Amino acid sequence: MRNTISGFSKFSKSEKIEWLLNTYFSDKDSARTLVQRYWNTDEKLQKLHDEFIENTITNYYLPLGVAPNFLINDTFYTIPMAIEESSVVAAASKASKFWLNRGGFKAEVLSTEKIGQVHFIYKGDFEKLQSFFAHVKPKLISETASITKNMERRGGGILDIELRDKTSDLPNYYQLHATFETLDAMGANFINSCLEQFASTFKNEAQSFENFTTEEKNISIVMSILSNYVPQCLVRAEVSCKVEDLKSKDIPNPEEFAQKFKQAVQIAEVETYRAVTHNKGIMNGIDAVVLATGNDFRAVEAGVHAYASKDGKYSSLTHCSVENGIFKFWIEIPLALGTVGGLTSLHPLVKFSLEMLQKPTAKDLMKIVAVAGLAQNFAALKSLTTTGIQEGHMKMHLMNILNQFEATETEKVKLIEHFKKNVVTHSAVVEAIERIRK
Ligand code: HMG
């Protein structure tokens, strides 16, 4: 069966839903009821969500949780986290609480440069291209004046444009590699608008550049787009304390813990299979805050993983040292985030999250997000190197298993009590449910 359709985008929302129900669902009424149950009763709010994307039929909920007690550069934060995975918020909360009385987290923005490129094909002499670039560069900048005016007034704008010869990678391939300061905006639209203007000016001016031959004048612009790889938009976050101060209920032997923790990080530094899972744990924290604050987690993911491979091998984003009796654990990652523009002023829960974070600047948010990643990794490694991950993770996951088996509230109370003293595994929960239902 070919379930294709032309003109779907022009249908009304209810026509789209009816087409889906008629095409894919045997129990149309139940499917329609489900779709409609997730609509917001506030029509204005629903319309706002419908208009975020295209062909919207309903809402897809993710829980918004909060992790309190984060002390970052001597300021207290409660961090919003939008995520579906159990134990992530608990782990972040546990890590924040652990570091609260050990000096908290220190975070620092190292750089804030964003990047965009015009990719083009030029068949001709490179020296002539260089002299054309020197000639046209001021015009590339001046012709973007209407786009950059407001950003410049706030202190940002275009930082530089370079001509890059990429012909050793691909025949006749060159770039205009541009750098930008976009302040509190993530800057995607600003950068892309500047780049498209550069491309248009560059192509037009080439046609009247006297030194070019006819073929050289015919520069072909392939595309103009920002890069989500931002290795010069870096933030660093760190925790440290005396090894002996790591001692706690879960860490009876701090010296042994510090060494084992460091080894766990070193393994992720040298072993790609481990590094990917290690960094996945970091991204549990990072993505959840990025999503809650209305930022683009796909862009952050792509850029962070490229950074993890910057030395030619995929490696850990966090590092650890134990020297002179001091345990130090840190992360350094590229993050292009915004606290103005995009969803930040549109999505009511994003506004709520940003207010909870005391209306951060983009730099503040970079620090908070990096700390969330570091805290998450600390909690995961602490569990992995002590109790193992399943004990705490399954304790948090218990409710999902109970819901899967449609446990009643009374059954939940009994089973939660039971699993305070027993290890949670999927099969143990199933057995316990069957036992109390007999
Ligand atoms: P626990 O010691 O059983 O918790 O830890 P507790 O009941 O003693 O409570 C201590 C604190 O933990 C609480 O303090 C909370 O801060 C937090 P309090 O609020 O009582 O003052 N906490 C909670 N916060 C909210 N809701 C809860 C809750 N329970 C505790 N229900 C915990 C339990 C899960 C926190 C711990 O075992 C842990 O941190 N485990 C690590 C879990 C983890 O990393 N999960 C991520 C998913 S697994 C994964 O995808 C990544 C991984 O593969 C990455 C890698 O390999 O590196 C592991």
PDB file of N, CA and C and ligand atoms in Angstrom, residues 66-69 83 85-98 249-250 274-282 284 375-384 387-396, ligand 1:
ATOM      1  N   VAL A  66      13.409  19.582  38.194  1.00  0.00           N
ATOM      2  CA  VAL A  66      14.384  20.575  38.658  1.00  0.00           C
ATOM      3  C   VAL A  66      15.399  19.913  39.581  1.00  0.00           C
ATOM      4  N   ALA A  67      16.633  20.377  39.472  1.00  0.00           N
ATOM      5  CA  ALA A  67      17.693  19.886  40.367  1.00  0.00           C
ATOM      6  C   ALA A  67      18.156  21.069  41.217  1.00  0.00           C
ATOM      7  N   PRO A  68      17.854  21.038  42.525  1.00  0.00           N
ATOM      8  CA  PRO A  68      18.207  22.175  43.382  1.00  0.00           C
ATOM      9  C   PRO A  68      19.648  22.103  43.886  1.00  0.00           C
ATOM     10  N   ASN A  69      20.012  23.117  44.646  1.00  0.00           N
ATOM     11  CA  ASN A  69      21.272  23.127  45.431  1.00  0.00           C
ATOM     12  C   ASN A  69      22.555  23.226  44.618  1.00  0.00           C
ATOM     13  N   ILE A  83      13.617  16.106  30.398  1.00  0.00           N
ATOM     14  CA  ILE A  83      14.200  14.816  30.002  1.00  0.00           C
ATOM     15  C   ILE A  83      13.236  13.681  30.345  1.00  0.00           C
ATOM     16  N   GLU A  85      14.353  10.400  30.837  1.00  0.00           N
ATOM     17  CA  GLU A  85      15.035   9.255  31.456  1.00  0.00           C
ATOM     18  C   GLU A  85      15.058   9.343  32.986  1.00  0.00           C
ATOM     19  N   SER A  86      14.611   8.279  33.639  1.00  0.00           N
ATOM     20  CA  SER A  86      14.625   8.309  35.103  1.00  0.00           C
ATOM     21  C   SER A  86      16.059   8.282  35.619  1.00  0.00           C
ATOM     22  N   SER A  87      16.254   8.819  36.767  1.00  0.00           N
ATOM     23  CA  SER A  87      17.481   8.902  37.563  1.00  0.00           C
ATOM     24  C   SER A  87      18.424  10.038  37.169  1.00  0.00           C
ATOM     25  N   VAL A  88      18.170  10.715  36.037  1.00  0.00           N
ATOM     26  CA  VAL A  88      19.065  11.803  35.626  1.00  0.00           C
ATOM     27  C   VAL A  88      18.923  13.000  36.585  1.00  0.00           C
ATOM     28  N   VAL A  89      17.679  13.386  36.844  1.00  0.00           N
ATOM     29  CA  VAL A  89      17.455  14.553  37.713  1.00  0.00           C
ATOM     30  C   VAL A  89      17.905  14.227  39.144  1.00  0.00           C
ATOM     31  N   ALA A  90      17.609  13.005  39.587  1.00  0.00           N
ATOM     32  CA  ALA A  90      18.047  12.599  40.934  1.00  0.00           C
ATOM     33  C   ALA A  90      19.571  12.617  41.020  1.00  0.00           C
ATOM     34  N   ALA A  91      20.237  12.131  39.970  1.00  0.00           N
ATOM     35  CA  ALA A  91      21.705  12.092  39.969  1.00  0.00           C
ATOM     36  C   ALA A  91      22.285  13.510  40.003  1.00  0.00           C
ATOM     37  N   ALA A  92      21.715  14.408  39.194  1.00  0.00           N
ATOM     38  CA  ALA A  92      22.194  15.802  39.196  1.00  0.00           C
ATOM     39  C   ALA A  92      21.993  16.409  40.576  1.00  0.00           C
ATOM     40  N   SER A  93      20.817  16.131  41.169  1.00  0.00           N
ATOM     41  CA  SER A  93      20.504  16.700  42.495  1.00  0.00           C
ATOM     42  C   SER A  93      21.455  16.159  43.554  1.00  0.00           C
ATOM     43  N   LYS A  94      21.764  14.873  43.407  1.00  0.00           N
ATOM     44  CA  LYS A  94      22.656  14.273  44.400  1.00  0.00           C
ATOM     45  C   LYS A  94      24.066  14.873  44.272  1.00  0.00           C
ATOM     46  N   ALA A  95      24.494  15.075  43.037  1.00  0.00           N
ATOM     47  CA  ALA A  95      25.835  15.645  42.824  1.00  0.00           C
ATOM     48  C   ALA A  95      25.897  17.094  43.310  1.00  0.00           C
ATOM     49  N   SER A  96      24.829  17.857  43.076  1.00  0.00           N
ATOM     50  CA  SER A  96      24.860  19.265  43.519  1.00  0.00           C
ATOM     51  C   SER A  96      24.947  19.324  45.040  1.00  0.00           C
ATOM     52  N   LYS A  97      24.198  18.428  45.680  1.00  0.00           N
ATOM     53  CA  LYS A  97      24.184  18.397  47.145  1.00  0.00           C
ATOM     54  C   LYS A  97      25.561  17.989  47.685  1.00  0.00           C
ATOM     55  N   PHE A  98      26.170  17.027  46.991  1.00  0.00           N
ATOM     56  CA  PHE A  98      27.490  16.554  47.424  1.00  0.00           C
ATOM     57  C   PHE A  98      28.511  17.696  47.399  1.00  0.00           C
ATOM     58  N   LYS A 249      28.827   9.210  53.329  1.00  0.00           N
ATOM     59  CA  LYS A 249      28.115   7.938  53.555  1.00  0.00           C
ATOM     60  C   LYS A 249      28.470   6.914  52.453  1.00  0.00           C
ATOM     61  N   ASP A 250      28.483   7.387  51.199  1.00  0.00           N
ATOM     62  CA  ASP A 250      28.756   6.477  50.066  1.00  0.00           C
ATOM     63  C   ASP A 250      30.240   6.271  49.820  1.00  0.00           C
ATOM     64  N   ARG A 274      34.098   3.218  25.640  1.00  0.00           N
ATOM     65  CA  ARG A 274      33.727   3.767  26.946  1.00  0.00           C
ATOM     66  C   ARG A 274      33.449   5.278  26.837  1.00  0.00           C
ATOM     67  N   ALA A 275      34.267   5.969  26.021  1.00  0.00           N
ATOM     68  CA  ALA A 275      34.123   7.430  25.909  1.00  0.00           C
ATOM     69  C   ALA A 275      32.717   7.813  25.445  1.00  0.00           C
ATOM     70  N   VAL A 276      32.159   7.043  24.512  1.00  0.00           N
ATOM     71  CA  VAL A 276      30.836   7.384  23.975  1.00  0.00           C
ATOM     72  C   VAL A 276      29.781   7.299  25.088  1.00  0.00           C
ATOM     73  N   THR A 277      29.838   6.262  25.905  1.00  0.00           N
ATOM     74  CA  THR A 277      28.851   6.103  26.985  1.00  0.00           C
ATOM     75  C   THR A 277      29.090   7.134  28.086  1.00  0.00           C
ATOM     76  N   HIS A 278      30.353   7.365  28.378  1.00  0.00           N
ATOM     77  CA  HIS A 278      30.747   8.376  29.370  1.00  0.00           C
ATOM     78  C   HIS A 278      30.179   9.745  28.947  1.00  0.00           C
ATOM     79  N   ASN A 279      30.398  10.090  27.672  1.00  0.00           N
ATOM     80  CA  ASN A 279      29.910  11.388  27.187  1.00  0.00           C
ATOM     81  C   ASN A 279      28.391  11.410  27.069  1.00  0.00           C
ATOM     82  N   LYS A 280      27.791  10.250  26.779  1.00  0.00           N
ATOM     83  CA  LYS A 280      26.318  10.169  26.758  1.00  0.00           C
ATOM     84  C   LYS A 280      25.778  10.569  28.131  1.00  0.00           C
ATOM     85  N   GLY A 281      26.436  10.105  29.175  1.00  0.00           N
ATOM     86  CA  GLY A 281      26.011  10.456  30.538  1.00  0.00           C
ATOM     87  C   GLY A 281      26.132  11.957  30.763  1.00  0.00           C
ATOM     88  N   ILE A 282      27.187  12.561  30.239  1.00  0.00           N
ATOM     89  CA  ILE A 282      27.355  14.019  30.361  1.00  0.00           C
ATOM     90  C   ILE A 282      26.216  14.729  29.625  1.00  0.00           C
ATOM     91  N   ASN A 284      23.280  13.671  29.132  1.00  0.00           N
ATOM     92  CA  ASN A 284      22.030  13.566  29.896  1.00  0.00           C
ATOM     93  C   ASN A 284      21.753  14.896  30.589  1.00  0.00           C
ATOM     94  N   ALA A 375      28.184  17.610  36.679  1.00  0.00           N
ATOM     95  CA  ALA A 375      27.502  17.014  37.835  1.00  0.00           C
ATOM     96  C   ALA A 375      26.961  15.634  37.465  1.00  0.00           C
ATOM     97  N   GLN A 376      26.377  15.558  36.279  1.00  0.00           N
ATOM     98  CA  GLN A 376      25.802  14.304  35.816  1.00  0.00           C
ATOM     99  C   GLN A 376      26.867  13.226  35.715  1.00  0.00           C
ATOM    100  N   ASN A 377      28.014  13.608  35.168  1.00  0.00           N
ATOM    101  CA  ASN A 377      29.109  12.667  34.991  1.00  0.00           C
ATOM    102  C   ASN A 377      29.672  12.257  36.349  1.00  0.00           C
ATOM    103  N   PHE A 378      29.723  13.214  37.264  1.00  0.00           N
ATOM    104  CA  PHE A 378      30.226  12.891  38.604  1.00  0.00           C
ATOM    105  C   PHE A 378      29.330  11.836  39.254  1.00  0.00           C
ATOM    106  N   ALA A 379      27.998  12.067  39.175  1.00  0.00           N
ATOM    107  CA  ALA A 379      27.062  11.130  39.812  1.00  0.00           C
ATOM    108  C   ALA A 379      27.161   9.747  39.172  1.00  0.00           C
ATOM    109  N   ALA A 380      27.224   9.711  37.841  1.00  0.00           N
ATOM    110  CA  ALA A 380      27.276   8.408  37.160  1.00  0.00           C
ATOM    111  C   ALA A 380      28.564   7.673  37.516  1.00  0.00           C
ATOM    112  N   LEU A 381      29.707   8.382  37.467  1.00  0.00           N
ATOM    113  CA  LEU A 381      30.983   7.715  37.766  1.00  0.00           C
ATOM    114  C   LEU A 381      31.059   7.298  39.228  1.00  0.00           C
ATOM    115  N   LYS A 382      30.473   8.106  40.081  1.00  0.00           N
ATOM    116  CA  LYS A 382      30.472   7.761  41.516  1.00  0.00           C
ATOM    117  C   LYS A 382      29.710   6.443  41.707  1.00  0.00           C
ATOM    118  N   SER A 383      28.549   6.339  41.056  1.00  0.00           N
ATOM    119  CA  SER A 383      27.800   5.078  41.158  1.00  0.00           C
ATOM    120  C   SER A 383      28.566   3.935  40.501  1.00  0.00           C
ATOM    121  N   LEU A 384      29.057   4.182  39.285  1.00  0.00           N
ATOM    122  CA  LEU A 384      29.725   3.103  38.538  1.00  0.00           C
ATOM    123  C   LEU A 384      30.909   2.533  39.300  1.00  0.00           C
ATOM    124  N   THR A 387      28.752   1.473  43.869  1.00  0.00           N
ATOM    125  CA  THR A 387      27.680   0.460  43.963  1.00  0.00           C
ATOM    126  C   THR A 387      27.385  -0.235  42.639  1.00  0.00           C
ATOM    127  N   GLY A 388      27.822   0.369  41.526  1.00  0.00           N
ATOM    128  CA  GLY A 388      27.333  -0.054  40.208  1.00  0.00           C
ATOM    129  C   GLY A 388      26.144   0.829  39.870  1.00  0.00           C
ATOM    130  N   ILE A 389      25.832   0.948  38.578  1.00  0.00           N
ATOM    131  CA  ILE A 389      24.811   1.919  38.161  1.00  0.00           C
ATOM    132  C   ILE A 389      23.394   1.431  38.459  1.00  0.00           C
ATOM    133  N   GLN A 390      23.181   0.104  38.448  1.00  0.00           N
ATOM    134  CA  GLN A 390      21.803  -0.388  38.477  1.00  0.00           C
ATOM    135  C   GLN A 390      21.077  -0.086  39.779  1.00  0.00           C
ATOM    136  N   GLU A 391      21.806  -0.106  40.885  1.00  0.00           N
ATOM    137  CA  GLU A 391      21.133   0.083  42.173  1.00  0.00           C
ATOM    138  C   GLU A 391      20.314   1.385  42.190  1.00  0.00           C
ATOM    139  N   GLY A 392      21.008   2.508  41.935  1.00  0.00           N
ATOM    140  CA  GLY A 392      20.318   3.807  41.996  1.00  0.00           C
ATOM    141  C   GLY A 392      19.396   4.012  40.812  1.00  0.00           C
ATOM    142  N   HIS A 393      19.869   3.620  39.622  1.00  0.00           N
ATOM    143  CA  HIS A 393      19.077   3.850  38.414  1.00  0.00           C
ATOM    144  C   HIS A 393      17.753   3.088  38.497  1.00  0.00           C
ATOM    145  N   MET A 394      17.830   1.809  38.902  1.00  0.00           N
ATOM    146  CA  MET A 394      16.615   0.996  38.957  1.00  0.00           C
ATOM    147  C   MET A 394      15.685   1.460  40.082  1.00  0.00           C
ATOM    148  N   LYS A 395      16.291   2.004  41.137  1.00  0.00           N
ATOM    149  CA  LYS A 395      15.461   2.539  42.231  1.00  0.00           C
ATOM    150  C   LYS A 395      14.563   3.651  41.673  1.00  0.00           C
ATOM    151  N   MET A 396      15.165   4.500  40.801  1.00  0.00           N
ATOM    152  CA  MET A 396      14.401   5.599  40.205  1.00  0.00           C
ATOM    153  C   MET A 396      13.461   5.076  39.112  1.00  0.00           C
TER     154      MET A 396
HETATM  155  P1  HMG B   1      20.671   7.522  46.700  1.00  0.00           P
HETATM  156  O1  HMG B   1      21.916   7.636  47.458  1.00  0.00           O
HETATM  157  O2  HMG B   1      19.910   6.251  46.746  1.00  0.00           O
HETATM  158  O3  HMG B   1      19.707   8.729  47.046  1.00  0.00           O
HETATM  159  O4  HMG B   1      21.018   7.859  45.184  1.00  0.00           O
HETATM  160  P2  HMG B   1      19.146   9.158  48.458  1.00  0.00           P
HETATM  161  O5  HMG B   1      17.749   8.609  48.540  1.00  0.00           O
HETATM  162  O6  HMG B   1      20.113   8.851  49.549  1.00  0.00           O
HETATM  163  O7  HMG B   1      19.081  10.762  48.270  1.00  0.00           O
HETATM  164  C1  HMG B   1      20.260  11.532  48.203  1.00  0.00           C
HETATM  165  C2  HMG B   1      20.003  12.709  47.265  1.00  0.00           C
HETATM  166  O8  HMG B   1      19.901  12.229  45.907  1.00  0.00           O
HETATM  167  C3  HMG B   1      18.695  13.439  47.511  1.00  0.00           C
HETATM  168  O9  HMG B   1      18.854  14.407  48.521  1.00  0.00           O
HETATM  169  C4  HMG B   1      18.477  14.085  46.165  1.00  0.00           C
HETATM  170  O10 HMG B   1      19.321  15.192  45.990  1.00  0.00           O
HETATM  171  C5  HMG B   1      18.883  12.965  45.233  1.00  0.00           C
HETATM  172  P3  HMG B   1      17.527  15.005  49.269  1.00  0.00           P
HETATM  173  O11 HMG B   1      16.621  15.567  48.248  1.00  0.00           O
HETATM  174  O12 HMG B   1      16.891  13.832  49.986  1.00  0.00           O
HETATM  175  O13 HMG B   1      18.084  16.055  50.200  1.00  0.00           O
HETATM  176  N1  HMG B   1      17.723  12.092  44.987  1.00  0.00           N
HETATM  177  C6  HMG B   1      16.591  12.458  44.362  1.00  0.00           C
HETATM  178  N2  HMG B   1      16.208  13.612  43.802  1.00  0.00           N
HETATM  179  C7  HMG B   1      14.983  13.647  43.246  1.00  0.00           C
HETATM  180  N3  HMG B   1      14.146  12.596  43.232  1.00  0.00           N
HETATM  181  C8  HMG B   1      14.485  11.424  43.772  1.00  0.00           C
HETATM  182  C9  HMG B   1      15.758  11.323  44.365  1.00  0.00           C
HETATM  183  N4  HMG B   1      16.398  10.329  44.991  1.00  0.00           N
HETATM  184  C10 HMG B   1      17.594  10.819  45.368  1.00  0.00           C
HETATM  185  N5  HMG B   1      13.635  10.409  43.737  1.00  0.00           N
HETATM  186  C11 HMG B   1      20.725   8.168  42.858  1.00  0.00           C
HETATM  187  C12 HMG B   1      20.136   7.575  44.131  1.00  0.00           C
HETATM  188  C13 HMG B   1      19.871   7.704  41.678  1.00  0.00           C
HETATM  189  C14 HMG B   1      20.678   9.672  42.933  1.00  0.00           C
HETATM  190  C15 HMG B   1      22.209   7.683  42.726  1.00  0.00           C
HETATM  191  O14 HMG B   1      22.261   6.295  42.760  1.00  0.00           O
HETATM  192  C16 HMG B   1      22.860   8.153  41.445  1.00  0.00           C
HETATM  193  O15 HMG B   1      23.289   9.284  41.332  1.00  0.00           O
HETATM  194  N6  HMG B   1      22.973   7.272  40.459  1.00  0.00           N
HETATM  195  C17 HMG B   1      23.476   7.598  39.124  1.00  0.00           C
HETATM  196  C18 HMG B   1      22.322   7.630  38.202  1.00  0.00           C
HETATM  197  C19 HMG B   1      22.673   8.085  36.814  1.00  0.00           C
HETATM  198  O16 HMG B   1      23.778   8.423  36.486  1.00  0.00           O
HETATM  199  N7  HMG B   1      21.663   8.105  35.988  1.00  0.00           N
HETATM  200  C20 HMG B   1      21.796   8.501  34.606  1.00  0.00           C
HETATM  201  C21 HMG B   1      21.151   7.471  33.747  1.00  0.00           C
HETATM  202  S1  HMG B   1      22.236   6.114  33.498  1.00  0.00           S
HETATM  203  C22 HMG B   1      23.013   6.625  32.044  1.00  0.00           C
HETATM  204  O17 HMG B   1      22.362   6.817  31.076  1.00  0.00           O
HETATM  205  C23 HMG B   1      24.390   7.095  32.021  1.00  0.00           C
HETATM  206  C24 HMG B   1      25.551   6.153  32.184  1.00  0.00           C
HETATM  207  O18 HMG B   1      25.557   5.068  31.286  1.00  0.00           O
HETATM  208  C25 HMG B   1      26.733   7.038  31.925  1.00  0.00           C
HETATM  209  C26 HMG B   1      28.049   6.385  32.130  1.00  0.00           C
HETATM  210  O19 HMG B   1      28.164   5.184  31.891  1.00  0.00           O
HETATM  211  O20 HMG B   1      28.973   7.135  32.490  1.00  0.00           O
HETATM  212  C27 HMG B   1      25.558   5.632  33.569  1.00  0.00           C
END
